[in-house]
PDB file of C-alpha atoms in Angstrom:
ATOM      1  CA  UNK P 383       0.000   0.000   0.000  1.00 82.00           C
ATOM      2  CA  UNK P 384       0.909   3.435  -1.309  1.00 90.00           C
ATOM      3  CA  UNK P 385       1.164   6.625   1.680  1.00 94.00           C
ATOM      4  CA  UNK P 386      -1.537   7.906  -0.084  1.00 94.00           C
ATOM      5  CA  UNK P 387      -3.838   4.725   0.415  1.00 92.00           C
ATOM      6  CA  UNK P 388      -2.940   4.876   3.974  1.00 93.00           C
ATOM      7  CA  UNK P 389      -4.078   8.026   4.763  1.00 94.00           C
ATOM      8  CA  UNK P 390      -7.160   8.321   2.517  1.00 93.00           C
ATOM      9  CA  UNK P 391      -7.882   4.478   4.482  1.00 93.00           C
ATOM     10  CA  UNK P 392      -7.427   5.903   7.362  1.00 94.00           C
ATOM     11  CA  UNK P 393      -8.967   9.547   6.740  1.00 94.00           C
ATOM     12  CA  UNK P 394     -11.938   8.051   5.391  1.00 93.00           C
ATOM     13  CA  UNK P 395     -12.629   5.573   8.734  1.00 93.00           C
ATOM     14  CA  UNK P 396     -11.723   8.512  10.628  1.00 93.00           C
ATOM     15  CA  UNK P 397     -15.168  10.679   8.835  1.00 91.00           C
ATOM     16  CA  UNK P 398     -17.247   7.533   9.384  1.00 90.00           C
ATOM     17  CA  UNK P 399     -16.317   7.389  13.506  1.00 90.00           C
ATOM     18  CA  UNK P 400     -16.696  11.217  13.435  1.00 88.00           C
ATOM     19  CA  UNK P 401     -20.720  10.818  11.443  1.00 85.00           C
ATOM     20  CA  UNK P 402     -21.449   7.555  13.556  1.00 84.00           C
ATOM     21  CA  UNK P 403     -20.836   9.168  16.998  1.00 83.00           C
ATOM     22  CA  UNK P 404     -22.255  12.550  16.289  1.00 82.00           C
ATOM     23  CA  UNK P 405     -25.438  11.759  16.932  1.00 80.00           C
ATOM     24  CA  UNK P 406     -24.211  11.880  20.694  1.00 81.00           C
ATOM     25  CA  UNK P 407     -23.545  15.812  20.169  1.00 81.00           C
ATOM     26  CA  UNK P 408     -27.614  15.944  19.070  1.00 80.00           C
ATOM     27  CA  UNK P 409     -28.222  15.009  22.187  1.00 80.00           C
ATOM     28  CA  UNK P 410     -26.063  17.154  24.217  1.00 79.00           C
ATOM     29  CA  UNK P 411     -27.567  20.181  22.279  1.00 79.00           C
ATOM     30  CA  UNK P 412     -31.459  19.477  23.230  1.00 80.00           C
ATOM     31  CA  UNK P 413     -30.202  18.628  26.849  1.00 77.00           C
ATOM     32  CA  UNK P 414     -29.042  22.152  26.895  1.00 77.00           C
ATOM     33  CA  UNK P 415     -31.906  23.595  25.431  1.00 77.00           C
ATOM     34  CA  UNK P 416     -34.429  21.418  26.598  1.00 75.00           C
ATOM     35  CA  UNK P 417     -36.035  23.615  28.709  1.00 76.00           C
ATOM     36  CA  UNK P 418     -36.300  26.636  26.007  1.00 78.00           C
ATOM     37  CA  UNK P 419     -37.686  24.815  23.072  1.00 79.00           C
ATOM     38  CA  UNK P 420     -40.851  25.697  21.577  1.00 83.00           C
ATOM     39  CA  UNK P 421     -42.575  22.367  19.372  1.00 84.00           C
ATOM     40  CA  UNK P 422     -41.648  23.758  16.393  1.00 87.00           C
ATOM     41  CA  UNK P 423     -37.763  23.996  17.329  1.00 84.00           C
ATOM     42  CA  UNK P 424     -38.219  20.104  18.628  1.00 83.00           C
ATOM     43  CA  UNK P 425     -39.694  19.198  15.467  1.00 87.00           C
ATOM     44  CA  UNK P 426     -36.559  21.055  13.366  1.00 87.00           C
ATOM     45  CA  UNK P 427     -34.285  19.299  15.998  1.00 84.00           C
ATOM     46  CA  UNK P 428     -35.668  16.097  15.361  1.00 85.00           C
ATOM     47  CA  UNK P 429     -35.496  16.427  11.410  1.00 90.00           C
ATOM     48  CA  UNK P 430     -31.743  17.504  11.832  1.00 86.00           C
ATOM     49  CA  UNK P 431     -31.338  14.332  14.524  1.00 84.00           C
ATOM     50  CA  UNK P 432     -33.078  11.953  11.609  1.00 87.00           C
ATOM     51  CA  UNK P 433     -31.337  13.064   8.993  1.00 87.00           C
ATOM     52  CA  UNK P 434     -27.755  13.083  10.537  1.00 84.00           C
ATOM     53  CA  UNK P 435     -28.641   9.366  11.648  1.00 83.00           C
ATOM     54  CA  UNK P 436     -29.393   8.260   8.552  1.00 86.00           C
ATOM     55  CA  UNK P 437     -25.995   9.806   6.984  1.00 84.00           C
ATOM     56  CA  UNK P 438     -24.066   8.838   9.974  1.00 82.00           C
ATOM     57  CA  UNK P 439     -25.355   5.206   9.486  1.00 83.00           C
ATOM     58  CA  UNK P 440     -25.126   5.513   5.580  1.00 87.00           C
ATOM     59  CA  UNK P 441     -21.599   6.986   5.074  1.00 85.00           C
ATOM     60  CA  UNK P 442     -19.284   4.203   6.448  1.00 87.00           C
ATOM     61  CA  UNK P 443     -21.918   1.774   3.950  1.00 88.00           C
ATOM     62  CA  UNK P 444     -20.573   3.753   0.947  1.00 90.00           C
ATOM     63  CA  UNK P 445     -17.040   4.418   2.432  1.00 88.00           C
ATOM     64  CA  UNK P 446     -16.316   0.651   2.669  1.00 89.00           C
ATOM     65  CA  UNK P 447     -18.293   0.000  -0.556  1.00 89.00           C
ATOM     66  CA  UNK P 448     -16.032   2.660  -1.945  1.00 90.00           C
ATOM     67  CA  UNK P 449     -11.908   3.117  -0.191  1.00 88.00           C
ATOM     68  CA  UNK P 450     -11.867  -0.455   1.168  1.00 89.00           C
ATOM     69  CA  UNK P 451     -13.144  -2.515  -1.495  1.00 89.00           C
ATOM     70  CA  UNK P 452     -12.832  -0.348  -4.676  1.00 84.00           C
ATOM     71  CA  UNK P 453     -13.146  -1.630  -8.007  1.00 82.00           C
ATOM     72  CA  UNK P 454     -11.570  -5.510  -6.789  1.00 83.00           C
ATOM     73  CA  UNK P 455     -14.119  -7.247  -4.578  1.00 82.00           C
ATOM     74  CA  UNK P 456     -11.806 -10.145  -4.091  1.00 84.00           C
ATOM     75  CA  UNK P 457      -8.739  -7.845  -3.742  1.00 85.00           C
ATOM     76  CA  UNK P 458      -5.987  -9.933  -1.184  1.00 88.00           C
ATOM     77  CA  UNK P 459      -5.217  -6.624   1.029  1.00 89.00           C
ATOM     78  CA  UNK P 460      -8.769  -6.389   2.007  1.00 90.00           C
ATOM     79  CA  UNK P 461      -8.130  -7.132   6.057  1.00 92.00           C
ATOM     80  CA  UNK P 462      -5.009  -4.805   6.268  1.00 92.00           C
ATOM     81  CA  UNK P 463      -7.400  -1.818   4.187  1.00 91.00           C
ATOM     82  CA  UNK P 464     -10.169  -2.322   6.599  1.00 92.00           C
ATOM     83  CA  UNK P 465      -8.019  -2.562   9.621  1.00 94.00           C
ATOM     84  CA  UNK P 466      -6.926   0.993   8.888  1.00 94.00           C
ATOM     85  CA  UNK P 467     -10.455   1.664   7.790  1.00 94.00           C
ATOM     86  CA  UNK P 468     -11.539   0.433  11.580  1.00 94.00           C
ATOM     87  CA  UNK P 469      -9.003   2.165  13.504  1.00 95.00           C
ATOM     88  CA  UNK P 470      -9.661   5.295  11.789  1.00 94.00           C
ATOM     89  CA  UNK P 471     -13.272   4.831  12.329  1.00 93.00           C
ATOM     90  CA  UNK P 472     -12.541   4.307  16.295  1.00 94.00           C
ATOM     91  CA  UNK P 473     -10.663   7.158  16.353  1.00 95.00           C
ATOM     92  CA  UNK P 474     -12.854   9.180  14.949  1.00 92.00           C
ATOM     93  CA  UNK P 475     -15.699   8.397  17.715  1.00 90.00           C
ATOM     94  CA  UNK P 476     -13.408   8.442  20.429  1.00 92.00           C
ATOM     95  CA  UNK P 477     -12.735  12.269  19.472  1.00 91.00           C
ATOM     96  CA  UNK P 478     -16.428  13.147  19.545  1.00 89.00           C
ATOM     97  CA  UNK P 479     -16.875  11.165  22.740  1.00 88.00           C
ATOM     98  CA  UNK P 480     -14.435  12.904  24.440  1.00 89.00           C
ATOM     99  CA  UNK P 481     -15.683  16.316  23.500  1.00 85.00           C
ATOM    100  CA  UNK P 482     -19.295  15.202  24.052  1.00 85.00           C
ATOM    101  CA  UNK P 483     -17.927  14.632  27.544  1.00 84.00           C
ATOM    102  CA  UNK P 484     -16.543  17.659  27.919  1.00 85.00           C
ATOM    103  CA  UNK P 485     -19.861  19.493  26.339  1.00 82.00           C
ATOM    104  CA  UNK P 486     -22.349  17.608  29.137  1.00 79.00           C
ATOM    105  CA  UNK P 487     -19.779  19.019  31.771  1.00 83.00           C
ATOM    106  CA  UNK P 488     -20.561  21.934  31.270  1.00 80.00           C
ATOM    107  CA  UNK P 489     -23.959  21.804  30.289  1.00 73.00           C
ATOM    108  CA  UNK P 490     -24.219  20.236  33.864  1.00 74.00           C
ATOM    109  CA  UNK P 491     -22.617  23.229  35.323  1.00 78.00           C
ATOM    110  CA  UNK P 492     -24.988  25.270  33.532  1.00 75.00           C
ATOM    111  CA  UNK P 493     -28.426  23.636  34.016  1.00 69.00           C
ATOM    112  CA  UNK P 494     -27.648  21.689  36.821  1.00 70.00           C
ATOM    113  CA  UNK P 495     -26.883  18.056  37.811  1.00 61.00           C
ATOM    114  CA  UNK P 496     -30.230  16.671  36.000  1.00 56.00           C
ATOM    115  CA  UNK P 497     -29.136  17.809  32.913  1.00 52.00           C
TER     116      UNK P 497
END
C-alpha cells in the first residue's frame, strides 16, 4: 500500500467514527436547550437528529463500498485496508466522545446536575 492509500484508508474511517458518533452531540444540544424549546424547534431538531442518523449510518456503507473494497471485490489486502479503515473509524468516535464529555460538563454546570 501506497502513503496515499494509507491516509485516505485511514482519513476516510476517521469521517465515518466522526458521522457515527455525532449523533451523541444531538443530544447534548437538546439537553441544553431542553427547557427553552418551543414544538416547532423540537420538530426542526428532530429532522436535523433523523437526517444526521441516517448519513451517519449511511456513510461508512458507501465508504467501505467505496476506499476499502474499490473496483476488486476479491482484492488480497482487504483485512489490512479495513483494519486501517476500523481504527480510523474508532478514532474518529473516540474524538467526539471525548468532547461530548466535555460538552455535558458543562452543560451540567450550567443547568444543573439533572441535565
Amino acid at each position: 500500500m501506497k502513503t496515499v492509500e494509507i491516509v485516505v484508508l485511514f482519513g476516510a474511517g476517521y469521517v465515518s467514527g466522526l458521522s457515527i458518533a455525532s449523533g451523541f452531540l444531538f443530544q447534548a444540544i437538546r439537553k441544553f436547550n431542553q427547557n427553552s424549546w418551543s414544538k416547532a424547534k423540537e420538530a426542526l431538531w428532530a429532522a436535523a437528529a433523523v437526517t444526521n442518523i441516517a448519513f451517519g449510518t449511511l456513510m461508512p456503507v458507501f465508504f467501505i463500498g467505496i476506499v476499502v473494497v474499490g473496483e476488486q471485490p476479491g482484492r488480497p489486502d482487504f483485512w489490512p485496508r479495513a483494519g486501517l479503515f476500523a481504527a480510523g473509524v474508532v478514532a474518529g468516535a473516540v474524538l467526539v466522545f471525548f468532547g461530548v464529555n466535555q460538552i455535558n460538563k458543562g452543560v451540567r454546570a450550567i443547568v444543573g446536575r439533572g441535565a
